[in-house]
XYZ file of C-alpha atoms in Angstrom:
613
model
C 0.191 0.231 -0.080
C 1.182 3.334 -1.046
C 1.987 6.737 1.176
C -0.917 8.387 -0.425
C -3.598 5.305 0.282
C -2.567 5.588 4.193
C -4.740 8.069 6.202
C -2.152 10.234 7.375
C -2.529 13.419 9.924
C 0.074 16.379 9.604
C 0.309 19.472 12.435
C 2.704 22.081 12.548
C 4.245 24.458 15.241
C 6.354 27.347 15.911
C 8.269 28.675 18.636
C 11.244 31.046 19.860
C 14.789 30.962 21.558
C 16.880 33.748 21.823
C 20.177 34.988 23.490
C 22.584 37.595 25.275
C 22.116 40.125 22.506
C 19.212 39.350 20.241
C 18.245 35.920 19.394
C 14.877 34.398 18.418
C 13.658 30.889 17.441
C 10.434 28.714 16.223
C 9.464 25.530 17.336
C 6.671 24.173 15.115
C 4.594 21.014 15.188
C 3.450 19.311 13.003
C 0.629 16.602 12.456
C -2.918 14.956 11.873
C -5.655 15.135 9.254
C -7.837 12.987 8.475
C -10.232 11.528 6.385
C -13.885 11.118 6.681
C -15.884 9.378 4.051
C -19.566 8.034 3.646
C -20.647 5.454 0.351
C -24.402 3.810 0.910
C -25.458 1.657 -1.338
C -29.116 -0.317 -1.148
C -29.693 0.959 2.236
C -26.067 -0.608 3.261
C -23.621 1.972 4.479
C -19.326 2.183 4.605
C -17.919 5.025 6.313
C -14.328 5.535 6.382
C -12.945 5.928 9.434
C -11.152 8.915 11.021
C -7.150 9.715 12.032
C -7.075 12.889 13.739
C -3.899 14.681 15.409
C -4.565 18.040 17.224
C -2.016 19.903 19.191
C -2.003 22.001 22.436
C 0.919 23.602 24.292
C 2.895 25.410 26.674
C 5.940 27.521 26.716
C 6.994 28.689 29.979
C 10.379 31.319 30.173
C 12.475 31.000 34.080
C 14.754 34.332 33.938
C 15.557 34.083 37.938
C 14.342 37.397 40.092
C 14.930 40.137 38.086
C 12.238 40.026 35.407
C 11.797 42.468 32.388
C 9.715 41.599 29.568
C 10.164 44.709 28.069
C 11.951 42.878 25.267
C 9.569 40.110 24.726
C 6.969 39.443 21.717
C 3.969 36.410 22.827
C 2.288 34.072 21.147
C -0.745 33.737 19.797
C -2.835 33.889 23.557
C -2.712 37.584 23.671
C -0.862 37.698 26.627
C 1.129 41.043 27.359
C 4.358 40.774 28.250
C 4.653 44.941 27.891
C 3.938 45.133 31.364
C 4.565 42.073 33.919
C 2.044 40.262 35.274
C 1.189 38.627 37.576
C -1.234 35.992 36.848
C 1.032 35.307 34.019
C 3.252 33.859 36.950
C 3.244 30.012 37.596
C 1.701 29.019 40.856
C 4.062 26.876 43.252
C 7.680 27.266 41.521
C 10.223 27.582 43.097
C 12.048 29.795 41.008
C 9.754 32.898 38.965
C 8.069 30.917 35.869
C 6.136 33.222 33.621
C 3.981 31.646 30.657
C 4.699 32.922 27.324
C 1.721 31.369 25.301
C -0.159 28.852 25.987
C -3.377 26.953 23.887
C -5.192 26.972 25.464
C -5.220 29.737 27.255
C -6.257 27.970 31.374
C -6.644 30.194 33.992
C -8.543 30.365 37.677
C -11.901 31.095 37.225
C -11.941 31.540 41.187
C -9.309 32.857 44.003
C -7.319 29.960 45.645
C -6.712 26.733 43.476
C -3.773 27.376 44.221
C -3.569 30.909 41.949
C -5.867 33.983 42.038
C -8.643 34.578 39.642
C -7.761 34.779 36.486
C -4.054 33.228 37.240
C -2.880 30.893 34.917
C -2.826 27.230 36.012
C 0.105 24.889 38.083
C 2.098 23.006 36.275
C -0.339 19.614 38.227
C -3.289 21.309 37.026
C -1.908 22.306 33.361
C -1.494 18.716 32.865
C -4.655 17.079 34.522
C -7.254 19.197 32.446
C -5.190 18.835 29.875
C -5.060 15.386 30.079
C -8.677 15.401 29.917
C -9.107 17.129 26.931
C -11.926 15.606 24.216
C -11.021 14.886 20.768
C -14.383 18.020 20.365
C -11.717 20.447 21.984
C -13.833 19.969 25.228
C -12.487 20.341 29.000
C -13.475 20.237 32.518
C -11.781 23.451 34.280
C -10.783 22.992 37.595
C -12.819 25.570 39.475
C -15.990 25.724 37.214
C -18.789 23.378 36.150
C -19.063 24.702 32.956
C -17.733 23.243 30.428
C -14.521 24.949 28.359
C -13.655 24.726 24.431
C -9.586 24.495 24.096
C -9.565 25.672 20.199
C -6.408 23.329 19.581
C -4.135 23.168 17.031
C -5.925 21.536 13.675
C -5.442 22.310 10.685
C -3.354 25.319 11.081
C 0.635 26.428 11.666
C 1.086 28.086 15.514
C 4.143 30.087 17.209
C 4.157 29.042 20.883
C 6.866 31.730 21.533
C 9.744 34.393 20.444
C 12.432 35.288 22.901
C 14.933 38.066 21.528
C 16.916 38.513 24.266
C 17.813 35.123 26.149
C 20.336 36.441 29.055
C 22.676 33.540 30.404
C 21.760 31.085 32.725
C 18.223 32.199 31.490
C 15.445 28.769 31.057
C 12.165 28.149 30.052
C 10.369 24.381 29.147
C 7.827 23.813 26.633
C 5.087 20.666 26.371
C 3.335 20.062 23.494
C -0.032 17.536 24.059
C -0.394 15.083 20.954
C -4.571 14.223 21.003
C -4.624 11.755 18.575
C -8.043 10.631 17.742
C -9.615 8.115 15.975
C -8.185 5.136 15.113
C -4.346 3.190 16.450
C -1.823 5.183 14.546
C 1.789 4.998 14.788
C 3.137 8.679 16.018
C 6.443 10.525 14.657
C 8.188 13.720 15.316
C 10.560 15.866 13.482
C 13.375 18.848 14.474
C 13.861 20.994 12.017
C 16.908 23.970 11.648
C 15.582 26.833 9.895
C 17.438 29.909 11.107
C 21.070 29.212 13.001
C 22.962 32.461 12.238
C 25.113 35.130 13.316
C 23.324 37.655 12.900
C 26.052 40.688 13.244
C 29.052 40.260 14.851
C 29.485 42.632 18.241
C 33.084 43.158 19.604
C 33.201 40.740 22.729
C 31.838 38.239 19.965
C 34.891 39.363 17.443
C 37.332 38.998 19.861
C 36.583 35.242 20.519
C 38.853 33.632 18.193
C 41.553 35.879 18.915
C 41.325 38.528 16.043
C 39.086 41.030 15.403
C 38.138 41.060 11.608
C 34.291 40.780 12.107
C 33.920 36.892 12.435
C 33.416 34.561 15.454
C 35.794 31.664 13.270
C 32.717 29.749 12.964
C 30.530 29.008 9.606
C 27.181 29.837 11.572
C 25.502 30.575 14.756
C 26.727 28.765 17.896
C 23.407 29.226 20.058
C 22.390 25.927 19.014
C 25.694 24.179 20.403
C 25.913 26.460 23.357
C 22.215 25.909 24.637
C 21.536 22.658 26.440
C 18.283 20.334 26.606
C 17.180 17.914 27.834
C 14.234 16.576 26.012
C 11.578 13.329 27.046
C 8.213 11.555 27.122
C 5.708 14.340 29.922
C 3.658 11.650 30.944
C 1.696 13.387 32.589
C 1.734 16.676 31.201
C 2.875 18.655 33.895
C 5.578 20.474 32.329
C 8.143 18.740 33.880
C 10.880 15.917 33.921
C 9.571 13.902 37.331
C 12.022 11.914 38.809
C 11.717 8.558 40.322
C 11.018 7.005 43.270
C 13.796 5.246 45.348
C 11.683 1.724 46.137
C 7.890 0.822 45.264
C 5.442 -2.616 46.707
C 2.919 -3.374 44.531
C 0.350 -5.561 44.597
C -2.037 -6.244 41.045
C -5.187 -7.575 42.480
C -6.454 -9.622 39.257
C -10.128 -10.034 38.575
C -10.572 -14.170 37.874
C -14.280 -14.536 37.633
C -15.159 -16.352 34.684
C -16.132 -13.149 32.339
C -12.722 -13.011 32.067
C -12.820 -15.898 30.289
C -15.773 -18.118 29.212
C -17.170 -17.305 25.923
C -20.613 -17.616 27.201
C -19.993 -14.560 29.126
C -18.203 -12.595 27.299
C -14.603 -13.330 27.581
C -13.854 -13.891 24.314
C -11.743 -10.966 22.197
C -11.230 -12.567 18.845
C -12.809 -16.587 19.298
C -13.330 -18.860 16.516
C -15.174 -20.988 18.146
C -12.877 -24.264 18.623
C -13.091 -24.002 22.484
C -16.524 -24.611 23.846
C -18.271 -22.304 23.344
C -21.284 -22.853 25.995
C -20.178 -24.658 29.318
C -19.179 -22.405 31.775
C -15.684 -24.093 32.616
C -12.844 -24.054 29.329
C -11.755 -27.764 27.908
C -8.503 -26.479 27.341
C -6.273 -24.194 28.743
C -3.250 -24.168 27.423
C -2.998 -21.853 24.676
C -1.068 -23.267 21.913
C -3.276 -25.216 21.196
C -6.395 -23.318 19.998
C -6.814 -20.247 18.066
C -9.158 -17.910 20.740
C -8.201 -15.184 22.636
C -9.496 -13.853 26.070
C -9.764 -11.186 28.200
C -7.454 -13.231 30.630
C -5.190 -13.185 28.029
C -4.640 -9.830 26.934
C -4.340 -9.163 30.827
C -1.741 -11.743 31.380
C 0.741 -10.141 27.922
C 0.106 -6.097 29.497
C 0.678 -7.292 32.529
C 3.515 -8.938 31.945
C 4.444 -6.216 30.089
C 3.302 -3.266 32.923
C 6.446 -5.066 34.628
C 9.104 -4.762 31.924
C 7.879 -0.975 32.126
C 8.123 -0.144 35.940
C 11.702 -1.677 35.972
C 12.848 0.488 32.703
C 11.098 3.865 34.836
C 13.239 2.351 37.587
C 16.396 0.907 36.461
C 17.869 2.067 40.399
C 14.798 1.700 42.479
C 13.776 -1.520 44.533
C 11.015 -2.942 43.343
C 8.807 -5.227 44.185
C 5.908 -7.203 42.585
C 2.800 -8.995 44.255
C -0.312 -10.926 43.089
C -3.877 -10.812 44.215
C -6.697 -12.919 42.256
C -9.853 -12.620 43.708
C -13.334 -13.536 41.782
C -16.469 -14.842 43.471
C -16.905 -14.695 47.467
C -14.621 -15.497 50.090
C -14.129 -19.311 50.620
C -13.126 -21.720 48.297
C -13.796 -22.904 44.372
C -13.077 -25.740 42.467
C -9.954 -25.796 40.140
C -9.435 -27.273 36.525
C -8.625 -30.482 38.270
C -11.680 -30.505 40.585
C -9.604 -29.338 43.396
C -10.629 -26.855 46.064
C -8.860 -23.902 46.390
C -9.172 -20.043 47.911
C -11.692 -17.996 45.896
C -9.349 -14.885 46.858
C -5.393 -15.898 47.539
C -2.530 -13.779 47.294
C 1.432 -14.331 45.909
C 3.817 -12.524 48.152
C 6.004 -10.249 47.015
C 9.285 -10.848 45.000
C 11.725 -8.548 43.478
C 10.274 -7.272 40.052
C 13.516 -7.979 38.362
C 13.952 -12.202 38.959
C 11.813 -12.663 35.907
C 11.519 -16.354 36.963
C 9.002 -15.356 39.238
C 8.131 -13.018 37.787
C 6.545 -14.709 34.286
C 6.014 -18.132 37.050
C 3.436 -15.927 39.057
C 1.610 -14.124 35.863
C 2.035 -17.794 33.233
C -1.360 -19.101 32.318
C -3.475 -17.293 34.376
C -6.711 -19.497 32.184
C -6.399 -21.355 35.219
C -6.556 -19.108 37.852
C -10.011 -19.086 36.411
C -10.713 -22.560 34.217
C -12.745 -24.878 35.817
C -13.573 -28.659 35.472
C -15.794 -29.966 33.520
C -19.292 -30.337 35.508
C -18.251 -26.945 37.333
C -20.322 -24.339 37.846
C -16.831 -22.209 38.213
C -16.448 -18.858 39.020
C -19.810 -16.603 38.507
C -18.870 -13.509 40.200
C -16.879 -10.465 41.464
C -15.330 -9.966 44.810
C -13.669 -6.051 44.620
C -13.868 -5.533 48.640
C -11.706 -8.723 49.336
C -9.430 -8.088 46.246
C -8.597 -5.015 47.748
C -8.792 -6.341 51.738
C -6.048 -9.056 50.578
C -3.987 -6.341 48.872
C -3.885 -4.118 51.145
C -3.065 -6.637 53.953
C -0.601 -8.022 51.560
C 1.487 -4.711 51.822
C 0.546 -4.101 55.601
C 1.649 -7.423 56.660
C 5.450 -7.237 54.249
C 5.824 -3.729 52.319
C 8.849 -1.529 53.867
C 7.340 1.485 55.164
C 9.394 3.895 53.261
C 8.776 1.943 49.855
C 5.716 4.022 48.051
C 2.977 1.576 48.474
C 0.169 0.871 45.118
C -2.274 -1.363 44.443
C -3.618 -1.855 41.171
C -6.529 -3.351 40.472
C -8.288 -4.695 37.575
C -11.938 -5.993 36.803
C -14.316 -6.112 34.470
C -17.416 -5.973 36.301
C -18.201 -4.790 39.496
C -18.714 -6.030 43.568
C -21.036 -8.697 43.438
C -21.259 -8.812 47.590
C -21.470 -5.404 49.025
C -19.988 -2.480 46.109
C -20.321 0.119 49.479
C -17.665 -2.188 51.711
C -15.442 -2.314 48.464
C -15.380 1.495 48.597
C -14.506 1.624 52.327
C -11.450 -1.140 51.573
C -10.265 1.147 49.308
C -10.964 4.020 51.577
C -9.307 1.811 54.506
C -6.299 0.889 52.064
C -5.407 5.181 51.096
C -5.926 6.466 54.661
C -2.602 3.651 55.418
C -0.820 5.981 52.311
C -1.418 2.894 50.175
C -2.274 4.650 46.374
C -4.662 2.604 44.031
C -5.478 2.728 40.514
C -8.128 1.214 39.065
C -8.716 0.052 35.978
C -11.422 -1.044 33.777
C -12.129 -3.354 31.325
C -14.549 -4.380 28.747
C -18.086 -2.652 28.461
C -20.166 -4.140 31.795
C -17.160 -2.754 33.971
C -18.935 -0.119 36.592
C -16.968 2.428 35.492
C -18.076 4.447 38.589
C -17.206 2.020 41.521
C -14.233 1.511 39.895
C -13.464 5.192 39.868
C -14.701 6.175 43.275
C -12.205 3.098 44.497
C -9.431 5.340 42.726
C -10.265 8.735 43.161
C -8.843 10.599 46.196
C -5.928 8.611 46.357
C -2.453 10.858 46.110
C -1.432 10.229 42.257
C -4.152 7.502 41.720
C -6.189 7.328 38.713
C -9.192 5.829 37.303
C -8.488 3.555 33.601
C -11.744 2.950 31.419
C -10.306 0.083 28.612
C -14.511 -0.061 27.041
C -12.581 -2.443 24.831
C -10.024 -5.108 24.449
C -7.459 -4.910 21.121
C -6.199 -8.747 19.708
C -2.521 -6.262 20.410
C -4.186 -5.204 23.757
C -2.561 -1.839 23.413
C -4.916 0.102 24.906
C -4.907 -1.797 28.011
C -1.522 -1.428 27.769
C -1.262 2.500 27.609
C -3.398 2.511 30.946
C -0.735 0.429 32.350
C 1.845 2.972 31.092
C 0.194 5.711 32.725
C -0.221 3.630 36.363
C 3.474 2.863 36.086
C 4.433 6.332 35.694
C 1.757 7.471 38.461
C 3.556 3.897 40.837
C 6.795 5.487 39.820
C 6.846 8.605 41.804
C 6.155 10.446 38.357
C 9.251 8.954 36.720
C 9.691 9.773 32.829
C 11.505 9.042 30.301
C 13.685 10.820 29.075
C 15.149 9.904 25.467
C 18.142 13.198 25.000
C 20.083 15.536 27.232
C 22.648 17.400 24.932
C 22.974 20.775 22.927
C 19.893 22.063 21.322
C 22.160 21.561 17.192
C 22.237 17.995 18.808
C 18.278 17.417 19.520
C 17.546 18.440 15.628
C 20.206 17.097 14.027
C 18.442 13.466 16.133
C 15.314 14.356 14.652
C 15.218 15.563 11.529
C 13.649 13.521 8.874
C 11.296 12.597 11.621
C 11.675 9.405 14.003
C 9.406 7.662 15.572
C 7.320 8.568 18.774
C 7.117 6.232 21.194
C 5.746 7.356 24.641
C 5.666 3.468 26.133
C 9.578 3.733 24.868
C 12.075 3.289 27.054
C 14.511 5.287 28.234
C 16.927 7.259 25.353
C 15.293 4.859 22.425
C 13.924 5.700 19.533
C 12.960 2.626 17.669
C 13.439 1.544 14.533
C 9.674 2.055 12.985
C 9.553 -1.775 12.515
C 9.898 -1.913 16.137
C 7.459 1.351 17.325
C 4.553 1.036 19.242
C 1.070 1.309 17.355
C -0.486 3.926 20.274
C -4.215 3.991 20.753
C -5.801 6.942 20.817
C -5.199 9.399 23.518
C -2.962 12.333 25.033
C 0.519 11.972 24.435
C 2.753 14.699 25.712
C 6.899 16.201 24.412
C 8.908 17.565 27.210
C 11.585 20.041 26.082
C 13.340 22.114 28.272
C 16.042 24.500 27.881
C 19.378 26.401 29.687
C 21.575 28.674 29.031
C 24.632 28.308 30.942
C 26.439 31.474 32.508
C 29.867 29.796 33.021
C 32.373 27.674 31.787
C 31.842 25.520 35.008
C 28.360 24.787 34.415
C 29.459 23.087 30.803
C 31.150 20.445 33.723
C 28.092 19.612 35.561
C 24.801 19.310 32.742
C 24.444 15.279 31.161
C 25.103 14.150 27.571
C 23.011 11.602 27.243
C 21.345 10.409 23.250
C 19.414 7.462 21.660
C 22.888 5.834 20.142
C 24.999 6.329 23.556
C 23.263 6.767 27.093
C 26.235 6.464 28.907
C 26.389 9.468 30.663
C 29.298 11.928 29.495
C 28.797 16.051 30.340
C 28.073 18.721 28.243
C 31.464 19.784 28.278
C 32.551 17.499 26.293
C 30.047 17.161 23.447
C 30.942 21.682 23.102
C 34.637 21.187 23.462
C 34.483 18.939 20.751
C 33.645 21.650 18.617
C 35.343 24.488 20.697
C 38.247 23.171 22.243
C 38.712 24.594 26.047
C 35.103 26.088 27.227
C 35.864 29.446 28.745
C 33.816 32.860 29.344
C 34.848 33.897 24.980
C 32.802 30.453 24.534
C 30.121 31.493 25.697
C 30.295 35.321 23.950
C 29.467 33.371 20.499
C 26.656 32.854 21.164
C 25.722 37.480 21.539
C 23.351 38.071 18.810
C 22.921 34.925 17.227
C 19.503 33.864 16.497
C 18.089 30.252 16.035
C 14.914 29.492 14.430
C 13.907 25.724 14.541
C 10.474 23.889 13.591
C 8.878 20.528 15.397
C 6.352 18.413 13.333
C 4.414 15.796 14.374
C 2.698 13.269 12.548
C 0.468 10.148 12.525
C -0.196 7.237 10.246
C -2.511 4.170 10.718
C -1.265 1.321 11.884
C -3.611 -1.700 9.985
C -2.053 -2.215 6.836
C 0.966 -0.410 7.007
C 3.534 -2.661 7.660
C 6.341 -1.348 7.618
C 5.348 2.139 9.628
C 6.541 4.959 7.064
C 7.652 8.095 7.943
C 4.257 10.284 7.591
C 6.331 13.072 7.520
C 8.250 12.516 4.379
C 4.960 11.335 2.238
C 4.180 12.586 -0.880
């Protein structure tokens, strides 16, 4: 299938950065368009699927205690920087951080949220709200019952900021949210250097190479080589790279009721009838000998991937995993061999990087449900018992200093006492255990599962309406859960010069929010991403002393072993001194960022949509 037959969507945004003297920059986002078509004949209809990528963004600027906005120009939100406005300062930040431009222009409608009326959202509130913007651009404000309209970037080019007078010691950040709507797609992003010039030579810059000849001794601008950046997948879209926790104990509470497996209870995901469709009991549990796929199969594979993600997000942390299986009422049921077993049972915490023990626990989960022939099998879901067992496991064996978390997964509700399930969750959260709940399938009781999760610091609710054969939508929920449990730890993929980042992204690279740190996968290995909101964060900093270059890391996907920014810069300039810093004076840097989406189906090679004709 050629590129023009694939559903491709592209968008572009612009932004700007500058340095001592004069400098401006453009950052652009590009992606998504969608096609939509309906054909009808004799009462039947064919409707083309949708693939649409919309964008929002926020760019901030941190200047230090002395703030002068006289030379700043705003982006396209109408923020006036000719006179400093306290409402444009981001609340709850250690240093003065100001919003340069943002879409949507989110501001508090009442005082004390934590900002004043009219003040821009805090970092966490910005992330929470933008993650909730739907594909129609509607969102729920923090302090209002009236829905807002985000006015996302969709089919037009936007400028995020233009800074013509950045000083050494200044820093800033930009977060771009990709609102991926429609069908699963491969996501791409591209960096483009548009202007990289000296824009005139001033005396300190002229003297940097030891001569006064109206040249600084370099062929082009130096701002992009002397400015340090860090780029990461901003899982919670809060405009900052969140650090990892040092210790975490997690209990997976997995629903093993009959509807997770039996076809006559809706348990099939991809069912061709090779297994008995009528009985409650599954006659065979060997996945290698049938072609059917059940909910519990998808859960098994996604849960294993979840453990792998935790290890990647927390490479230096002590992480332990426990499992609770819960189904019908407390007491016993009958296993596949006709033997009684506890209806609610747990597996003690084990080190998450002990793959043999983890896989032994999570392998063949069909056997946790399947009953012997003639047995009624599991018939209900006892969520309260699952939460209680998970909480007890943490309370009895977990280190009090560890980040304690319960991940509850169910395709139903609580058949015994929903109120008791809420109370068990409240008790667990009271002792510091965060709860994330995942609802799968159309019959899950979303309201109950949401109540169970809501109210715990960092906890969340995820609604997976349907399970795909690939399981990517469940894996996407698990990705967010992993980031929450890890203390918000997020995956950087580049640290070094701005020029190096643009070189890395030149021509387009797969945008994979589930990639491991400092990894950009080959196109054929990239994740097919389900619809949702995915964010990219880029922080920049212009060092103010030569010594600072040695304190900043240099890490790339090609070589994740950490060197220093001084190593990268000295490879071009030799020894770094104040004359080296002067090379950036009056330089102009303009750049663009584009994002693209291309459908996964019938696209085995994951063709780059940013390079398609």
